Amino acid sequence: MEKRLLPLLLLFLGYQATAQIAFTDNSTLLVNESLTSGVAIGVCDMNNDGLDDIIRLDDASDLEIEFQQSDGSFSLYDYGNVGSGSEWALVIADIDENGYNDILIGGAYNNLKMLTANGTGSAYTSANLSTPNIFLQNANFSDINNDGSIDLFACHDDGVSSIYLNNGSGAMTYDLGVLNPTSTIPSDNSGNYGSIWVDYDNDGDQDLYISKCRLGVTDPLDGRRVNLLFQNDGANNFTDVAQAAGLRPLGQSWAANFEDIDNDGDLDCFLINHDIASQLFENNGDGTFTDITSASGMSTGITALGIGVQVIMEDFDNDGFVDVFLTGLSGAHVLFENDGDDTFTVVTNPIPTGGLGIQSAAVGDLNDDGFLDILAGYATGFNSPSSNVDKLFLNNGNFNNWSKIQLEGVQSNSNGIGARIELHGSWGTQIREVRSGESYGNMNSMITHYGIGSATAITKVVVKWPSGVVDELLNPTINQTVTIIEGQTLGRTDLSAMNVSAYPNPTSERLQLQLAAIALDAKVSIFSVEGIQLYSSRYRDVSEVIIPTSTLSNGLYFAQIEADGRRQIIKFLKE
């Protein structure tokens, strides 16, 4: 059945937009149904085809990628062994800008391993990053020095967290020159568990929040367990302002996430604590936060969860408000549905786990129907694999509408990590940020997802890129994945001086692209003015590419050429 017919079918069957969030066990879709993950688990579009894929570590040591196909099935790539069975973090980005995402994996003093995709995305090469060899907890990819290349932040359990800066071609060098993430209170700088890069103060740059925990340390003012919020002044100067911001609760904190729960234009925070109750903080709009846990109605669900591990904040029912999903250690998990008024309701048994508590999860659209699904793992202890196999839970959905936005950076990093995306419509404004790594140990889709409820139109999408470029796309089609290329809406034609000529333009039957030199590996894509990808193909050892255009409707289009590390966008008219 055509996926776009699902909302109409649900309406016919009597489902309502306000139906409870519910999932169905579709684990039979997995190629490897017997895989058991630890805490590190991921969902991400690995091959740039607009479909989210599944990335797992069997017994926390053997890498497997299941690529989502257009027919809803998956195909398996089995890399094999990458570690000792204690790989605790997994984070993904295209570090060398070749169009295919790369993977960083690490754990307890077993080296940080970078798995780099080849030029066709068909295989990976593993190499250890240089010293120091750390006890890795969480990790993130972020453009830390805002030079257009993606860098790495790695939480160290036993000392100062590591930063690796990218030279622009994917080579990572250990460097604390931009940010030395030491404790404000003198200590051995240990206890770095969860980390997230976020523009919490709406000033257009990325800040860093670190959740700190040191087991056995009971003094709440010990620097080994006091959370840090490094505010970026926009010139790559970072200062810890956690106490002034109201995000230093003096608990043993494990992970945090930031999303706009009330659609007021700033990012709110959920913080997982272990020795005090976990907390929901509302952003006051001035760079400070207020604890609203009690008023939100979350307290009972938080208590029932027990010790939390991960926090995922996404709109699971597409009603336009971000929900909160928590995983936990004690055989429990909890899903809070956002009521739209700063309060939340616990959803009763939304996931058919057979009584098992989900300890690790990653989220993305794993059947391309516009509703977010859950890949679930059942770790034991804090991080180790259990005997319970992973599960794929697909969202039952409803007839609410949606939009998904996928970015392609040009001046910014190719994934658009760090970009702020605004979705404007009758509901007001929803905001999202593109992130690689958040919460603890997991990787969620970088295709940003928005529910818009019963609304049937989007006024505009605004993308604020890390480079400072701002794109505005008017009236994009709903219930579609829209790809936005940096600078696309600004009328730019040549973004990298590739000297590609296109003719005839206007065209009717075909568009001929003439390159100034032979390209060893070229990717050519066609996009509508709404950012929808209509054509994509790869070419090798070519100086000329001919694209068929006879099937396109008359109108304006963009041809994007990526070759040998450069990129150019050409606007053309079909008539």
C-alpha atoms as one frame of an Amber mdcrd trajectory, in Angstrom:
protein
   0.000   0.000   0.000   1.187   3.513  -0.788   2.456   4.976   2.497   0.759
   8.313   1.864  -2.648   6.544   1.987  -2.108   5.530   5.630  -3.667   8.679
   7.175  -6.840   8.239   5.085  -7.063   4.574   5.997  -6.703   5.364   9.692
  -9.427   7.991   9.417 -11.731   5.493   7.707 -11.103   2.987  10.497 -12.105
   5.559  13.091  -8.748   6.702  14.448  -8.583  10.231  15.800  -5.719  12.723
  15.725  -5.677  12.556  19.519  -5.303   8.762  19.608  -2.817   7.424  22.148
   0.719   6.987  20.901   1.244   3.301  20.146   3.824   1.090  18.455   3.825
  -2.375  16.872   6.662  -4.905  17.072   7.991  -5.216  13.508  11.311  -6.822
  14.419  10.856  -9.367  11.625  11.909  -6.572   9.262  15.412  -6.668  10.756
  17.878  -8.697   8.728  19.616  -9.785  11.934  16.850 -10.496  14.444  19.240
 -12.136  16.915  21.522  -9.146  17.544  21.957  -7.967  21.135  23.219  -4.406
  21.624  24.748  -2.745  24.619  23.925   0.903  25.187  25.443   2.192  21.908
  22.807   2.151  19.189  21.983   4.391  16.240  19.540   5.487  13.538  20.850
   7.692  10.730  20.758   8.072   6.944  24.156   6.567   6.174  24.118   6.684
   2.355  22.377  10.014   1.722  19.285   8.508   0.075  16.821  10.252   2.400
  15.977   7.049   4.303  17.036   6.362   7.881  19.221   3.295   8.426  20.018
   1.166  11.493  23.497   1.052  13.044  24.198  -1.507  15.782  27.052  -3.211
  17.605  26.382  -6.908  18.143  27.416  -7.704  21.733  28.900  -4.183  21.797
  31.720  -5.237  19.479  30.653  -6.140  15.905  29.381  -3.358  13.642  26.338
  -4.030  11.461  24.438  -1.519   9.314  20.976  -2.293   7.960  20.142   0.024
   5.058  16.494   0.940   4.626  15.225   0.250   1.103  12.477   2.125  -0.720
  10.173  -0.923  -0.469  10.396  -0.976   3.346  12.886  -3.841   3.594  16.475
  -3.654   4.888  19.788  -4.862   3.463  22.687  -5.836   5.718  26.285  -4.622
   5.715  28.375  -6.575   8.236  31.683  -4.857   8.984  32.686  -7.244  11.746
  34.659  -6.674  14.912  35.500  -3.144  16.035  36.205  -3.649  19.720  36.382
  -5.682  22.877  32.706  -5.818  23.793  32.727  -2.626  25.849  31.994  -0.091
  23.119  29.743   2.403  24.872  29.348   5.319  22.477  28.401   5.569  18.817
  28.147   8.851  16.898  27.858   9.612  13.189  28.748  12.384  10.706  30.334
  12.881   7.290  33.757  13.998   8.514  35.477  13.983   5.095  32.585  15.497
   3.094  32.394  12.668   0.555  28.612  12.304   0.830  28.625   9.236   3.076
  28.462   9.242   6.848  31.308   8.000   9.038  31.129   6.410  12.502  33.006
   7.051  15.749  32.963   4.196  18.270  34.638   3.942  21.663  34.414   2.746
  25.230  36.476   1.856  28.269  40.119   2.570  27.340  39.855   0.611  24.076
  40.685   3.525  21.754  38.468   5.899  19.820  37.871   4.215  16.478  36.899
   6.205  13.384  35.243   4.154  10.665  35.389   6.143   7.437  33.118   5.354
   4.481  34.677   4.948   1.052  33.656   6.995  -2.002  30.637   4.826  -2.736
  29.492   4.155   0.821  29.972   0.427   0.253  32.752  -0.208   2.786  34.472
   1.330   5.798  38.061   1.690   6.945  38.841   1.770  10.674  41.648   3.743
  12.304  42.334   4.675  15.929  42.493   8.337  16.832  45.733   9.480  18.419
  46.258   9.756  22.176  44.939  10.235  24.777  43.231   6.854  25.087  40.235
   7.736  27.266  37.392   6.041  29.126  34.700   7.175  26.678  31.150   7.687
  27.871  29.151   9.894  25.448  30.383  11.564  22.247  29.188  14.240  19.826
  30.148  15.547  16.428  29.931  19.348  16.265  31.721  22.156  14.436  33.399
  23.326  17.634  35.508  26.100  16.093  32.924  26.955  13.401  35.318  26.607
  10.482  32.915  24.588   8.346  34.347  21.166   9.247  32.881  18.771  11.760
  34.864  18.121  14.963  34.590  15.558  17.763  33.813  15.956  21.467  34.360
  12.864  23.636  33.361  12.592  27.318  36.105  11.122  29.512  34.979   9.303
  32.639  38.339   9.647  34.384  39.626  13.075  33.353  39.313  16.042  31.017
  37.111  15.298  28.011  38.800  15.136  24.619  38.344  17.418  21.615  39.528
  16.529  18.124  39.552  19.226  15.459  39.030  18.375  11.786  41.532  19.734
   9.242  38.792  19.925   6.600  39.510  16.615   4.916  38.597  14.292   7.761
  41.900  14.125   9.652  41.260  14.607  13.380  43.844  16.119  15.751  43.573
  16.255  19.548  43.373  19.940  20.492  42.030  21.722  23.598  43.021  25.156
  22.296  39.470  26.267  21.523  37.816  24.739  24.586  39.421  23.104  27.615
  36.355  21.579  29.314  37.699  21.507  32.869  35.597  21.567  36.019  34.814
  25.004  37.445  35.361  23.574  40.919  38.944  22.234  41.119  39.022  18.449
  40.840  40.564  15.692  38.746  37.998  16.634  36.040  36.485  13.146  35.950
  32.791  12.237  35.827  31.887  13.346  32.292  28.930  11.220  31.193  26.334
  12.871  28.941  27.053  15.766  26.590  25.059  17.821  24.112  25.873  20.782
  21.852  22.963  23.213  21.796  22.159  26.892  21.250  20.373  27.245  24.591
  20.504  31.081  24.633  19.321  31.723  21.047  22.390  33.745  20.069  23.221
  31.729  16.956  26.198  29.707  18.183  26.644  26.282  19.772  27.064  25.908
  23.527  28.019  22.737  25.425  26.232  21.089  28.353  27.931  18.238  30.227
  26.061  15.992  32.672  28.498  14.894  35.370  28.391  11.892  37.677  30.992
  10.230  39.889  29.776   7.113  41.632  30.679   6.978  45.310  31.170  10.760
  45.582  28.539  12.041  48.035  29.481  15.712  48.329  27.107  17.585  45.956
  29.700  20.364  45.567  32.500  18.042  44.492  33.706  19.191  41.065  33.627
  15.633  39.774  29.816  15.681  39.824  28.848  19.313  39.188  27.278  19.871
  35.768  28.851  22.326  33.311  27.250  24.661  30.776  29.895  26.209  28.544
  28.416  29.320  26.945  29.910  30.318  23.591  30.285  34.086  23.126  30.295
  33.694  19.345  34.056  34.149  19.081  34.902  30.644  20.343  35.349  31.752
  23.939  33.601  29.347  26.325  32.626  30.127  29.934  30.845  27.881  32.419
  27.504  29.514  33.344  25.595  26.472  34.632  24.870  27.982  38.026  23.728
  31.349  36.649  21.537  29.584  34.085  19.838  27.439  36.727  21.100  24.164
  35.248  23.360  23.053  38.115  21.075  20.975  40.354  23.943  19.332  42.310
  22.738  15.817  41.582  24.502  12.846  40.036  23.474  13.641  36.452  23.661
  11.121  33.625  22.238  12.783  30.486  20.369  15.826  29.201  18.412  16.865
  26.135  17.091  20.208  24.900  13.943  20.795  22.811  11.173  23.396  22.690
   8.327  21.742  24.624   5.964  24.736  24.399   6.776  26.140  20.925   7.753
  29.518  22.338  10.980  29.761  20.346  13.569  28.614  22.899  14.900  25.233
  23.964  13.836  23.657  27.245  15.808  20.969  29.061  15.159  17.525  30.529
  17.906  16.282  32.850  18.348  12.682  34.016  19.657  12.462  37.589  20.443
   9.385  39.674  20.568  10.432  43.321  17.844  13.055  43.064  14.726  13.040
  40.873  15.159  13.792  37.193  13.972  17.262  36.187  12.220  19.241  33.463
  13.440  22.825  33.093  11.607  25.537  31.162  13.707  28.107  29.315  12.764
  31.583  30.568  13.891  33.191  27.316  16.732  35.124  28.928  19.315  32.361
  29.196  17.981  31.038  32.508  15.826  28.026  33.361  13.106  27.187  35.893
  12.399  23.699  37.274   8.785  22.877  36.319   8.904  19.125  37.018   6.168
  19.127  39.645   3.820  21.399  37.699   4.373  19.379  34.507   2.811  16.234
  35.963   5.938  14.181  35.290   6.917  13.359  38.871   4.989  10.089  39.201
   6.334   8.732  35.910   9.875   9.755  36.802   9.619   7.945  40.146   8.247
   4.805  38.473  11.123   4.800  35.969  13.794   4.625  38.654  17.343   5.173
  37.390  17.248   6.737  33.943  19.786   6.295  31.138  18.640   8.183  28.031
  16.206  10.993  27.243  14.739  11.369  23.747  12.517  14.363  22.952  10.499
  14.002  19.739   6.935  14.468  18.478   5.757  10.847  18.301   2.085  11.591
  17.542   2.668  14.470  15.088   0.414  16.826  17.029   2.965  19.657  16.939
   4.334  19.223  20.451   7.503  17.401  21.516   6.996  14.294  23.683   9.570
  12.836  26.096  10.774   9.215  26.097  13.006   7.998  28.925  14.894   4.713
  29.077  16.054   3.199  32.349  18.141   0.664  34.206  15.575  -1.029  36.397
  13.568  -2.850  33.743  11.471   0.199  32.966  10.947   2.969  30.443   8.353
   5.704  30.208   6.814   7.775  27.404   5.317  11.160  28.297   2.828  12.659
  25.840   2.970  16.456  25.634  -0.427  17.941  26.442   0.492  21.252  24.768
   0.303  23.374  27.918   3.592  22.575  29.691   2.062  19.423  31.160   2.626
  15.793  30.232   0.672  12.549  30.552   2.219   9.106  30.923   1.205   6.917
  27.980   0.016   3.518  29.178   1.907   0.594  27.630   2.632   2.241  24.259
   5.373  -0.240  23.299   4.738  -4.016  23.256   7.974  -5.114  24.924   6.493
  -8.088  26.749   7.342  -6.549  30.080  10.989  -5.786  29.273  12.291  -2.330
  30.034  14.083  -0.525  27.189  17.506   0.627  28.355  18.856   2.009  25.075
  16.977   3.421  22.103  17.473   5.335  18.890  14.748   7.125  16.960  14.072
   7.837  13.287  11.538   7.147  10.554  12.295   3.508   9.761   9.456   2.899
   7.303   9.340   6.384   5.731   5.718   7.054   6.666   6.307  10.354   8.481
   5.979   8.943  12.002   8.960   8.323  14.270   9.861   4.759  15.188  11.990
   3.259  17.971  14.938   0.892  17.698  15.233  -0.650  21.157  18.050  -2.438
  22.970  18.080  -4.188  26.331  21.458  -3.589  27.906  22.370  -4.874  31.335
  24.277  -3.054  34.062  24.946   0.413  32.692  26.252  -0.455  29.248  26.730
  -4.165  28.583  24.695  -6.364  26.216  22.015  -8.585  27.727  20.597 -11.854
  26.375  17.495 -10.031  25.083  17.578  -9.296  21.343  17.028  -5.818  19.930
  13.558  -4.879  18.724  12.148  -2.600  16.034   8.945  -0.866  17.090   7.104
   0.953  14.285   4.779   3.826  15.125   1.106   3.004  14.436   0.578   6.625
  13.411  -2.640   8.591  12.971  -3.877  11.101  10.399  -1.853  14.073  11.646
   0.317  15.757   9.015   4.077  16.193   9.153   7.249  17.465   7.544  10.819
  16.148   7.505  13.785  18.365   6.654  17.161  17.074   5.508  20.037  19.527
   5.152  23.062  19.609   2.866  25.663  22.110   3.988  27.986  23.875   1.565
  29.868  26.511   3.562  28.796  24.718   6.746  29.496  21.037   7.415  27.732
  18.763   4.933  25.275  17.333   7.508  24.185  20.786   8.653  25.018  19.844
  12.255  24.457  22.896  14.441  21.837  24.437  12.136  18.623  25.813  13.619
  15.485  25.006  11.569  12.234  26.888  12.058   8.882  25.620  10.739   6.306
  28.416  10.451   2.560  27.923  10.062  -0.845  28.319  11.672   0.589  26.793
  14.858   3.188  29.556  15.164   6.812  28.387  15.015   8.420  25.062  15.798
  12.209  24.858  16.100  14.697  22.015  15.849  18.478  21.741  15.767  20.489
  19.231  13.764  22.612  17.218  16.189  24.981  14.292  16.071  24.939  12.537
  19.420  22.759  13.644  22.318  21.704  12.228  25.663  23.937   9.184  26.348
  25.409   6.562  24.005  22.808   6.793  21.255  22.546   8.415  17.835  19.184
   9.667  16.557  18.268  10.629  12.999  19.676  13.901  11.659  16.608  14.281
   9.419  14.601  16.724  11.531  10.959  15.787  12.047   7.915  17.958  12.724
   4.304  17.077  13.373   1.811  19.737  12.294  -1.435  18.122  13.460  -4.453
  18.905  11.278  -2.747  21.858   9.563  -2.638  21.435   5.779   0.038  23.973
   4.885   3.431  25.250   5.981   4.032  28.971   5.551   7.803  28.716   5.382
  10.908  26.894   6.559  13.815  28.988   7.815  17.267  27.422   8.131  19.915
  29.302  10.108  23.198  27.645   9.176  26.364  27.620  11.320  28.043  29.707
   8.603  25.536  32.526   9.118  23.716  31.831   5.853  19.919  31.954   6.262
  17.673  30.086   3.817  13.915  30.606   3.572  11.771  28.116   1.674   8.171
  29.242   1.122   5.154  26.922   1.157   6.888  23.533   1.027   4.638  20.547
   0.414   3.515  18.778   3.596   3.977  15.046   4.267   7.274  15.062   2.367
  10.980  14.898   3.122  12.370  18.224   1.923  16.085  18.610   1.211  17.479
  22.110   1.664  20.927  22.919   0.312  22.798  25.748   1.990  22.371  28.921
  -0.058  19.777  27.328  -2.345  17.128  29.972  -1.718  19.591  32.844  -2.109
  19.871  32.413  -5.889  23.500  31.311  -5.704  24.718  29.386  -8.705  28.386
  28.728  -8.009  29.312  27.911  -4.437  32.724  26.357  -4.941  34.229  27.673
  -8.192  34.028  24.346 -10.002  33.463  26.128 -13.327  30.701  23.792 -14.450
  28.621  24.998 -17.401  25.094  23.790 -18.113  23.292  23.846 -21.477  20.804
  24.151 -22.964  19.201  26.310 -20.299  16.196  26.505 -20.567  15.999  22.846
 -21.530  13.371  20.367 -22.612  14.816  16.880 -23.148  18.181  16.912 -21.394
  20.628  19.050 -19.425  24.303  18.739 -20.307  26.866  19.541 -17.612  30.383
  20.311 -18.751  33.121  20.119 -16.091  36.373  22.023 -16.402  38.361  18.882
 -15.550  37.829  15.146 -15.289  36.077  14.202 -12.033  37.169  10.932 -10.497
  33.919  10.648  -8.559  30.905  12.884  -9.247  27.405  12.867  -7.807  24.666
  14.735  -9.653  21.252  15.440  -8.127  18.169  17.358  -9.252  15.953  19.178
  -6.746  12.650  20.978  -7.102  12.334  24.522  -5.764  10.695  22.920  -2.718
  13.901  21.002  -2.036  12.527  17.580  -2.995  15.167  15.357  -4.577  13.952
  14.106  -7.960  17.083  12.510  -9.399  20.450  11.332  -8.148  23.244   9.389
  -9.811  26.999   8.862  -9.500  29.556   9.044 -12.290  33.243   8.125 -12.411
  36.063   9.560 -14.531  33.848  12.010 -16.419  34.147  15.565 -17.685  30.619
  15.640 -19.090  27.292  14.458 -17.648  23.946  14.324 -19.453  20.811  14.375
 -17.292  17.414  13.412 -18.776  14.815  16.118 -18.105  11.937  15.081 -20.375
   9.919  13.639 -17.483  10.144  16.829 -15.408   7.196  19.185 -15.342   7.810
  22.666 -16.679   9.318  24.942 -14.053  12.447  25.900 -12.115  14.913  23.301
 -10.758  18.356  23.045  -9.178  21.138  20.748 -10.391  23.745  19.966  -7.735
  27.160  18.620  -8.715  29.515  17.202  -6.083  32.922  16.143  -7.327  36.299
  15.566  -5.717  35.444  17.465  -2.536  33.783  20.431  -4.256  30.178  21.340
  -4.923  28.230  23.571  -7.304  24.536  24.353  -7.651  23.091  25.440 -10.992
  19.602  26.793 -11.454  17.848  25.716 -14.662  14.443  26.028 -16.306  12.495
  23.156 -17.845  10.051  24.261 -20.553
